[in-house]
Amino acid sequence: MGKKHFLIILFLLWQCLFGAHLVAEQTSHYSLSGFVKDSLSGESIPGAHVYIPDSQTGVVTNNYGFYSIMLPEGEHTVRFSFVGYREKEAVISLNSNKRLDVPMVLSIELETVEVTARQSVAKSPYMGMIELPMSQITSTSSLLGERDIMKVFQLMPGVQGGSEGTGGLFVRGGGNDQNLIILDDAIVYNANHLFGFFSLFNGDAIKDVKLVKGGFPARYGGRLSSVMDITMRDGDMQNYKGEIGLGIISSRFTAEGPLKKGQTSFLLSGRRTYLDQLVTPFLPEEEKMGYYFYDLNAKVNHKINDNQRLYVSGFFGDDSFYTRYSEPGEQNRNGLRWNNALVSLRMASAFPGGFFMNNTLLFSQYKTGFFYERINTREDQKYILDYYTGIRDYTLKTDMIFSPFPFHTVRFGGQGIYHHFSPGSFEITNEFANEQENKKASIHTFEGGAYIENEFQKGKWMYNAGLRLSMYHTSGRGYVRPEPRFMAGYNLTDNQSLKASYSHMNQYIHLLSNTSGALPTDLWLPVSGNLPAQSSNQISLGWHYGLKKHQLELTVESFYKTSDNVLTYRDGANFFFFDDQNPDADIEWEDNVTVGQSQAYGFEFLLHKRKGKVNGWLAYTWSKADVQFAEINQGESYPANFDRRHDLALVLNYEFSPRIQFSMTWVYMTGYPITIPYHTSYSFKPWDFDAHTGLNQFVQVDYFQNRNNFQTQNYHRLDISASFSKPLKYGTRIWEIGLYNAYNRMNPFSYDMATDFVTKKRVLRKNTLFPIIPSISYVRKF
Amino acid sequence: MRIIRIKRKFVIATFLFAASFFACSTLVEDMELPFLTPPVIVHAYLYPGMTEINLVLHQARVIGHDDSHYSDDPVRDANVVIISEYGDSLLLEYSDQRRQYNASTEHFPVTAGESYFLLITHPDFDDVKSNTTIPFGHKSFYPVFIDSIDHGYRREFFVDCYIDSISLSSENYFQFFAEVNGTVTCWGEEGANEDVFNRDLFDFSPLIDATIESRITQTGKFSLPKRTFPDTCNFFPQTIDLKLFSMDFHSYQYLESIEEFLDASDNPFVQPQTVYTNITNGYGVFGGYSLVERSFLWDELLAEP
């Protein structure tokens, strides 16, 4: 970004604040602030709309359900709305700063939806932001009946999945590592279980999810392509509740309730697969193998007083794939494992005058690796290899919100993250040779950010202008980079608006991965002396329309994004950093990668009905993403991995009756590009292995004309599911049945080259992983 | 109750239907690859002192169509010309017997430091072009005896071979070969019998990119028996013979990419490797190299401090 560019943005930002200040001085203004919460459980409601019709202004509650707005002295009608809740209207007389906490009542009727839809579309400067009600996420069909947040967001425009079934996110042409996923503000480095087939997030424990893919507010930073902000539920402050779900491969439970009624609540939710337990009895005693994952969400929410809340939340998850076999005198064990641990301690405080502050202390850890153990039981000797790679973060963060002038909401804050990377560490204990070897790779870096953003909304105009200052330091290198952000909207009518946004982003850590799932070969790495920080510029334009009669939101957006210093593996790079030809050679990860540029543009269409007897969405994306690396494909640009031209998703949920619900999802995607050889021939060396010169026929080699030169088969799939609930004396029981890939389409999961045994010709072999898969689960709520 | 019974039947029927589909599903499907016009593949290497230039020109086989046989079809009626930087040209003739293009260098000597251009014309494909510059042979290389270890029945010798005085920032790509030659005398029932032996010190070094280092070390070792049964033999190393190939950038890149291609083949944990080419409108390589051979007396090596 040029200096001139930066100064213009600063000037605009200053104008926004100063201009508003002049207006503020003309009359007396007071702040109206408070929390919006559920009337029964006392849970805060993030994303609720607070709208003042007279002034044509409004705000949205933050992740803690807090809002603050500056209004002129006098009487005002204030309208509170949120999907699934009955709209609430209050008339207030404002002659001093006022606090108004609003309990919202769950709605069974549908009359409020129209207002909610209209407001969310037209009355907000945000764009490229997807917010889905949890009710819609949990009712959408998915693989084996699991409630999978990541898979549902893959059905939204601008978001591509990786290989079938995996939870990777490729947003607007970006890579899987360019997504910032945060759970209660803690960074999640691996959001998947079971090689990506299941999301890390247990739908029962999640209150709110939003995905930002363009038009990034300044409060977010650190990744180029998207931010997925997930908030865990607080737990019911009034009543004890529970839920147990039994599925084909996993079971789950959730318990919540007050520790002290009206003051402290808890939430505990967990899952565990039992494939390993089911398979074990059928395996011989000397050969055992299995896979399991478990995760546990826990949260305690304490209301210190009306103005202060303390939250302690944690997530712990573990995946393990293992094999064990034994023979006389010897036992062998090996396996792969992944684990995540997140802990967050937050203090949210509301001060007089509508000032809100949240201070957060976070711990985040991700570790993956494999182990091998051989025990000679006769000699009591062991060989143990333990390889692991991971990242550990300690974060301190503060966010503040207040409304200094009418129609303006100002947010500012900062954060500091201390990263500790362990790329490719191992430990070998070899008692057979009496040797011990270990390599503990360790890199420490600091990443910081400070931001200020100003949101304005009045009449037909609205904008959010902000500046983020990102900082990064590692040995021998430091960055301080400004990141201007700007979103503006103009209301054409009461229910439609035009919007535009610009975002500049920087990313200081990289993920080296060749899959869209999670493997121990994946490596999180920091920016180093040889690898510069990634950066991107994105502009988007959009038209948003709320169809009143049909309770529909229509969003049409287009985007253009360029990224610099994106990373990829070099030709022939070995993901295990191990050279078979030269085992003693220590391959540095920096030798395995190369940096280049990427470019993506596209058009997105979303027709969304959030609530009602029939609800769901139709999403379509046309996009193109290319990458260019000097060392790959002769320096010419080529299609990015998972670049799909067309992506269509139709999600329909139908409520036959309060007890029977039906859901269907149909997706269609054009194939993604892969690299396959079309031609083969013998190569010739100038000398042979005995150094005799001449043309010596050597090995047969294959020729790829270009990288990513073959488009895989188009993908389409229909999932259907139904749930049958029945109220019982204590709680409710629900049977959920589903069919994944209902018409048994043999969609490609991977391709490889194989030789036909009959014709001796090589063929491209398509491997399908998921044919039609039925699922059934039982849920008991009490 | 009636409705519930129907629902149950429906659920069971749906599951059976799904399960039968699941059981009948073929999860692997072979697909034929499209037929894309095969490119021409060229291989030729020039080096100073060569008496005949050989060039292999053939068409690649199309995978999935004509890759079931294991030989490449030569392109016979092409016009293959090599032109020196001074404008001299040499026409290569196709030999049916050798399935390649050849020409004598009697009037077209290949010289180190000179550039050569390749032009192949044929009515069926676009003109194929390439060029190479023959590197000078590098002469500063030598072995140094390091140590020997007695293993009882054999002795192991360690010898480091150095490529020295490399000028940085210029193209220096090497491959190094070293062998030990000597005599062996055996005493048996029929008396003494003398013969020669040959051992690899290292059969061939990895390809060496020496653009950033001024000195390259390649460690080698060989072992000789001390006692043999039923005969008693004595091994006497005579010489260490070194060969150093200095190759141009194109040859190095091509050979290196083939090694990486072999590493990457059928390995899901390795990124696909594109084989390097410097051929316009085709694949393969038109490269150049120089060879310098040196022989060192073993006794002198042992005598050196």
PDB file of C-alpha atoms in Angstrom, chain B residues 134-297:
ATOM      1  CA  ILE B 134      29.299 -26.029 -23.655  1.00  0.00           C
ATOM      2  CA  PRO B 135      30.900 -25.460 -20.253  1.00  0.00           C
ATOM      3  CA  PHE B 136      34.629 -25.578 -19.744  1.00  0.00           C
ATOM      4  CA  GLY B 137      35.944 -28.619 -17.996  1.00  0.00           C
ATOM      5  CA  HIS B 138      36.948 -28.018 -14.401  1.00  0.00           C
ATOM      6  CA  LYS B 139      40.367 -29.389 -13.614  1.00  0.00           C
ATOM      7  CA  SER B 140      40.939 -28.606  -9.979  1.00  0.00           C
ATOM      8  CA  PHE B 141      39.855 -31.762  -8.196  1.00  0.00           C
ATOM      9  CA  TYR B 142      41.797 -34.339  -6.225  1.00  0.00           C
ATOM     10  CA  PRO B 143      41.495 -37.058  -3.603  1.00  0.00           C
ATOM     11  CA  VAL B 144      42.849 -36.963  -0.048  1.00  0.00           C
ATOM     12  CA  PHE B 145      43.351 -40.074   2.000  1.00  0.00           C
ATOM     13  CA  ILE B 146      41.662 -39.625   5.370  1.00  0.00           C
ATOM     14  CA  ASP B 147      41.862 -42.804   7.394  1.00  0.00           C
ATOM     15  CA  SER B 148      41.480 -46.537   7.412  1.00  0.00           C
ATOM     16  CA  ILE B 149      39.813 -48.917   9.850  1.00  0.00           C
ATOM     17  CA  ASP B 150      40.792 -52.492  10.415  1.00  0.00           C
ATOM     18  CA  HIS B 151      37.736 -54.754  10.652  1.00  0.00           C
ATOM     19  CA  GLY B 152      39.730 -57.925  11.114  1.00  0.00           C
ATOM     20  CA  TYR B 153      39.029 -59.716   7.887  1.00  0.00           C
ATOM     21  CA  ARG B 154      38.952 -56.513   5.815  1.00  0.00           C
ATOM     22  CA  ARG B 155      40.277 -52.979   5.910  1.00  0.00           C
ATOM     23  CA  GLU B 156      38.120 -49.984   5.115  1.00  0.00           C
ATOM     24  CA  PHE B 157      39.689 -46.882   3.527  1.00  0.00           C
ATOM     25  CA  PHE B 158      38.189 -43.405   3.627  1.00  0.00           C
ATOM     26  CA  VAL B 159      39.026 -40.943   0.898  1.00  0.00           C
ATOM     27  CA  ASP B 160      37.616 -37.458   0.453  1.00  0.00           C
ATOM     28  CA  CYS B 161      37.508 -36.045  -3.038  1.00  0.00           C
ATOM     29  CA  TYR B 162      37.532 -32.295  -3.477  1.00  0.00           C
ATOM     30  CA  ILE B 163      36.411 -30.039  -6.264  1.00  0.00           C
ATOM     31  CA  ASP B 164      38.342 -26.886  -5.571  1.00  0.00           C
ATOM     32  CA  SER B 165      38.809 -23.306  -6.781  1.00  0.00           C
ATOM     33  CA  ILE B 166      35.282 -22.983  -8.027  1.00  0.00           C
ATOM     34  CA  SER B 167      34.533 -19.505  -9.261  1.00  0.00           C
ATOM     35  CA  LEU B 168      31.361 -18.377  -7.596  1.00  0.00           C
ATOM     36  CA  SER B 169      28.420 -16.791  -9.387  1.00  0.00           C
ATOM     37  CA  SER B 170      29.099 -18.707 -12.547  1.00  0.00           C
ATOM     38  CA  GLU B 171      27.335 -21.839 -13.667  1.00  0.00           C
ATOM     39  CA  ASN B 172      29.096 -24.772 -12.061  1.00  0.00           C
ATOM     40  CA  TYR B 173      27.112 -27.959 -12.105  1.00  0.00           C
ATOM     41  CA  PHE B 174      28.949 -31.197 -11.536  1.00  0.00           C
ATOM     42  CA  GLN B 175      28.645 -34.889 -11.207  1.00  0.00           C
ATOM     43  CA  PHE B 176      31.607 -36.715  -9.829  1.00  0.00           C
ATOM     44  CA  PHE B 177      32.733 -40.349 -10.271  1.00  0.00           C
ATOM     45  CA  ALA B 178      35.616 -42.044  -8.516  1.00  0.00           C
ATOM     46  CA  GLU B 179      37.008 -45.523  -8.577  1.00  0.00           C
ATOM     47  CA  VAL B 180      39.994 -47.393  -7.264  1.00  0.00           C
ATOM     48  CA  ASN B 181      42.041 -49.585  -9.587  1.00  0.00           C
ATOM     49  CA  GLY B 182      44.717 -51.977  -8.512  1.00  0.00           C
ATOM     50  CA  THR B 183      46.129 -55.451  -8.666  1.00  0.00           C
ATOM     51  CA  VAL B 184      45.351 -58.525  -6.662  1.00  0.00           C
ATOM     52  CA  THR B 185      47.750 -61.396  -6.179  1.00  0.00           C
ATOM     53  CA  CYS B 186      46.436 -64.728  -4.932  1.00  0.00           C
ATOM     54  CA  TRP B 187      48.428 -67.759  -3.801  1.00  0.00           C
ATOM     55  CA  GLY B 188      46.692 -71.062  -4.158  1.00  0.00           C
ATOM     56  CA  GLU B 189      47.567 -74.658  -4.777  1.00  0.00           C
ATOM     57  CA  GLU B 190      48.432 -73.777  -8.349  1.00  0.00           C
ATOM     58  CA  GLY B 191      50.791 -71.006  -7.282  1.00  0.00           C
ATOM     59  CA  ALA B 192      50.534 -67.247  -7.553  1.00  0.00           C
ATOM     60  CA  ASN B 193      47.933 -65.650  -9.777  1.00  0.00           C
ATOM     61  CA  GLU B 194      47.804 -61.933 -10.508  1.00  0.00           C
ATOM     62  CA  ASP B 195      44.761 -60.017 -11.646  1.00  0.00           C
ATOM     63  CA  VAL B 196      43.353 -56.514 -11.581  1.00  0.00           C
ATOM     64  CA  PHE B 197      40.507 -55.237  -9.442  1.00  0.00           C
ATOM     65  CA  ASN B 198      38.268 -52.241  -9.553  1.00  0.00           C
ATOM     66  CA  ARG B 199      36.212 -50.724  -6.742  1.00  0.00           C
ATOM     67  CA  ASP B 200      33.891 -47.754  -6.703  1.00  0.00           C
ATOM     68  CA  LEU B 201      35.001 -45.080  -4.303  1.00  0.00           C
ATOM     69  CA  PHE B 202      31.593 -43.637  -4.937  1.00  0.00           C
ATOM     70  CA  ASP B 203      29.796 -44.819  -8.005  1.00  0.00           C
ATOM     71  CA  PHE B 204      28.409 -41.371  -8.722  1.00  0.00           C
ATOM     72  CA  SER B 205      27.916 -38.366  -6.570  1.00  0.00           C
ATOM     73  CA  PRO B 206      24.620 -36.533  -6.244  1.00  0.00           C
ATOM     74  CA  LEU B 207      24.213 -33.828  -8.828  1.00  0.00           C
ATOM     75  CA  ILE B 208      26.086 -30.849  -7.496  1.00  0.00           C
ATOM     76  CA  ASP B 209      24.953 -27.265  -7.786  1.00  0.00           C
ATOM     77  CA  ALA B 210      28.140 -25.396  -6.972  1.00  0.00           C
ATOM     78  CA  THR B 211      26.982 -21.897  -7.774  1.00  0.00           C
ATOM     79  CA  ILE B 212      27.242 -20.835  -4.174  1.00  0.00           C
ATOM     80  CA  GLU B 213      30.149 -22.792  -2.743  1.00  0.00           C
ATOM     81  CA  SER B 214      33.787 -22.486  -3.670  1.00  0.00           C
ATOM     82  CA  ARG B 215      34.750 -25.964  -2.538  1.00  0.00           C
ATOM     83  CA  ILE B 216      32.860 -29.234  -2.735  1.00  0.00           C
ATOM     84  CA  THR B 217      33.726 -32.355  -0.780  1.00  0.00           C
ATOM     85  CA  GLN B 218      32.503 -35.792  -1.697  1.00  0.00           C
ATOM     86  CA  THR B 219      33.350 -38.488   0.785  1.00  0.00           C
ATOM     87  CA  GLY B 220      34.095 -41.949  -0.523  1.00  0.00           C
ATOM     88  CA  LYS B 221      35.156 -45.228   0.959  1.00  0.00           C
ATOM     89  CA  PHE B 222      36.171 -48.664  -0.213  1.00  0.00           C
ATOM     90  CA  SER B 223      37.180 -51.816   1.548  1.00  0.00           C
ATOM     91  CA  LEU B 224      39.611 -54.569   0.635  1.00  0.00           C
ATOM     92  CA  PRO B 225      39.724 -58.102   2.074  1.00  0.00           C
ATOM     93  CA  LYS B 226      42.713 -59.006   4.223  1.00  0.00           C
ATOM     94  CA  ARG B 227      42.223 -62.757   4.159  1.00  0.00           C
ATOM     95  CA  THR B 228      40.382 -64.931   1.683  1.00  0.00           C
ATOM     96  CA  PHE B 229      39.605 -68.620   1.804  1.00  0.00           C
ATOM     97  CA  PRO B 230      40.780 -71.063   0.424  1.00  0.00           C
ATOM     98  CA  ASP B 231      43.208 -68.779  -1.419  1.00  0.00           C
ATOM     99  CA  THR B 232      45.219 -66.067   0.252  1.00  0.00           C
ATOM    100  CA  CYS B 233      45.091 -62.848  -1.719  1.00  0.00           C
ATOM    101  CA  ASN B 234      46.752 -59.506  -1.353  1.00  0.00           C
ATOM    102  CA  PHE B 235      45.108 -56.408  -2.772  1.00  0.00           C
ATOM    103  CA  PHE B 236      47.315 -53.518  -3.891  1.00  0.00           C
ATOM    104  CA  PRO B 237      45.502 -50.299  -4.819  1.00  0.00           C
ATOM    105  CA  GLN B 238      47.362 -48.565  -7.635  1.00  0.00           C
ATOM    106  CA  THR B 239      45.379 -45.501  -8.609  1.00  0.00           C
ATOM    107  CA  ILE B 240      42.399 -43.417  -7.681  1.00  0.00           C
ATOM    108  CA  ASP B 241      40.694 -42.427 -10.928  1.00  0.00           C
ATOM    109  CA  LEU B 242      38.382 -39.455 -10.871  1.00  0.00           C
ATOM    110  CA  LYS B 243      36.003 -38.219 -13.529  1.00  0.00           C
ATOM    111  CA  LEU B 244      34.338 -34.849 -13.215  1.00  0.00           C
ATOM    112  CA  PHE B 245      31.483 -33.909 -15.498  1.00  0.00           C
ATOM    113  CA  SER B 246      30.877 -30.177 -15.692  1.00  0.00           C
ATOM    114  CA  MET B 247      27.456 -29.659 -17.197  1.00  0.00           C
ATOM    115  CA  ASP B 248      25.438 -26.717 -18.351  1.00  0.00           C
ATOM    116  CA  PHE B 249      22.416 -25.440 -16.450  1.00  0.00           C
ATOM    117  CA  HIS B 250      19.939 -27.241 -18.729  1.00  0.00           C
ATOM    118  CA  SER B 251      21.521 -30.661 -18.318  1.00  0.00           C
ATOM    119  CA  TYR B 252      21.720 -30.186 -14.551  1.00  0.00           C
ATOM    120  CA  GLN B 253      18.100 -29.088 -14.257  1.00  0.00           C
ATOM    121  CA  TYR B 254      16.929 -31.901 -16.476  1.00  0.00           C
ATOM    122  CA  LEU B 255      18.799 -34.640 -14.611  1.00  0.00           C
ATOM    123  CA  GLU B 256      17.876 -33.204 -11.226  1.00  0.00           C
ATOM    124  CA  SER B 257      14.203 -32.997 -12.163  1.00  0.00           C
ATOM    125  CA  ILE B 258      14.243 -36.628 -13.303  1.00  0.00           C
ATOM    126  CA  GLU B 259      15.626 -37.683  -9.928  1.00  0.00           C
ATOM    127  CA  GLU B 260      12.909 -35.712  -8.202  1.00  0.00           C
ATOM    128  CA  PHE B 261      10.302 -37.087 -10.563  1.00  0.00           C
ATOM    129  CA  LEU B 262      11.347 -40.609  -9.548  1.00  0.00           C
ATOM    130  CA  ASP B 263      11.142 -39.674  -5.865  1.00  0.00           C
ATOM    131  CA  ALA B 264       7.684 -38.222  -6.365  1.00  0.00           C
ATOM    132  CA  SER B 265       6.268 -41.111  -8.392  1.00  0.00           C
ATOM    133  CA  ASP B 266       3.597 -43.034  -6.507  1.00  0.00           C
ATOM    134  CA  ASN B 267       4.370 -41.160  -3.309  1.00  0.00           C
ATOM    135  CA  PRO B 268       1.285 -39.375  -1.977  1.00  0.00           C
ATOM    136  CA  PHE B 269       3.447 -37.308   0.360  1.00  0.00           C
ATOM    137  CA  VAL B 270       5.448 -35.696  -2.387  1.00  0.00           C
ATOM    138  CA  GLN B 271       4.348 -32.886  -4.650  1.00  0.00           C
ATOM    139  CA  PRO B 272       4.217 -33.719  -8.401  1.00  0.00           C
ATOM    140  CA  GLN B 273       7.452 -32.982 -10.198  1.00  0.00           C
ATOM    141  CA  THR B 274       7.578 -31.469 -13.648  1.00  0.00           C
ATOM    142  CA  VAL B 275      10.497 -32.684 -15.723  1.00  0.00           C
ATOM    143  CA  TYR B 276      12.582 -29.756 -16.861  1.00  0.00           C
ATOM    144  CA  THR B 277      12.999 -28.966 -20.530  1.00  0.00           C
ATOM    145  CA  ASN B 278      14.814 -26.348 -22.586  1.00  0.00           C
ATOM    146  CA  ILE B 279      13.126 -27.390 -25.814  1.00  0.00           C
ATOM    147  CA  THR B 280      10.739 -24.945 -27.425  1.00  0.00           C
ATOM    148  CA  ASN B 281       7.666 -26.751 -28.831  1.00  0.00           C
ATOM    149  CA  GLY B 282       8.708 -30.045 -27.327  1.00  0.00           C
ATOM    150  CA  TYR B 283      10.228 -31.769 -24.334  1.00  0.00           C
ATOM    151  CA  GLY B 284      13.573 -33.285 -23.476  1.00  0.00           C
ATOM    152  CA  VAL B 285      16.914 -31.578 -23.327  1.00  0.00           C
ATOM    153  CA  PHE B 286      19.603 -30.197 -25.590  1.00  0.00           C
ATOM    154  CA  GLY B 287      22.559 -29.970 -23.238  1.00  0.00           C
ATOM    155  CA  GLY B 288      26.283 -29.651 -23.070  1.00  0.00           C
ATOM    156  CA  TYR B 289      29.036 -30.841 -20.780  1.00  0.00           C
ATOM    157  CA  SER B 290      32.775 -31.308 -20.487  1.00  0.00           C
ATOM    158  CA  LEU B 291      34.574 -34.232 -18.975  1.00  0.00           C
ATOM    159  CA  VAL B 292      37.936 -34.143 -17.221  1.00  0.00           C
ATOM    160  CA  GLU B 293      39.560 -37.369 -16.049  1.00  0.00           C
ATOM    161  CA  ARG B 294      42.462 -37.515 -13.616  1.00  0.00           C
ATOM    162  CA  SER B 295      44.370 -40.385 -12.109  1.00  0.00           C
ATOM    163  CA  PHE B 296      46.247 -40.278  -8.776  1.00  0.00           C
ATOM    164  CA  LEU B 297      48.775 -42.794  -7.503  1.00  0.00           C
TER     165      LEU B 297
END
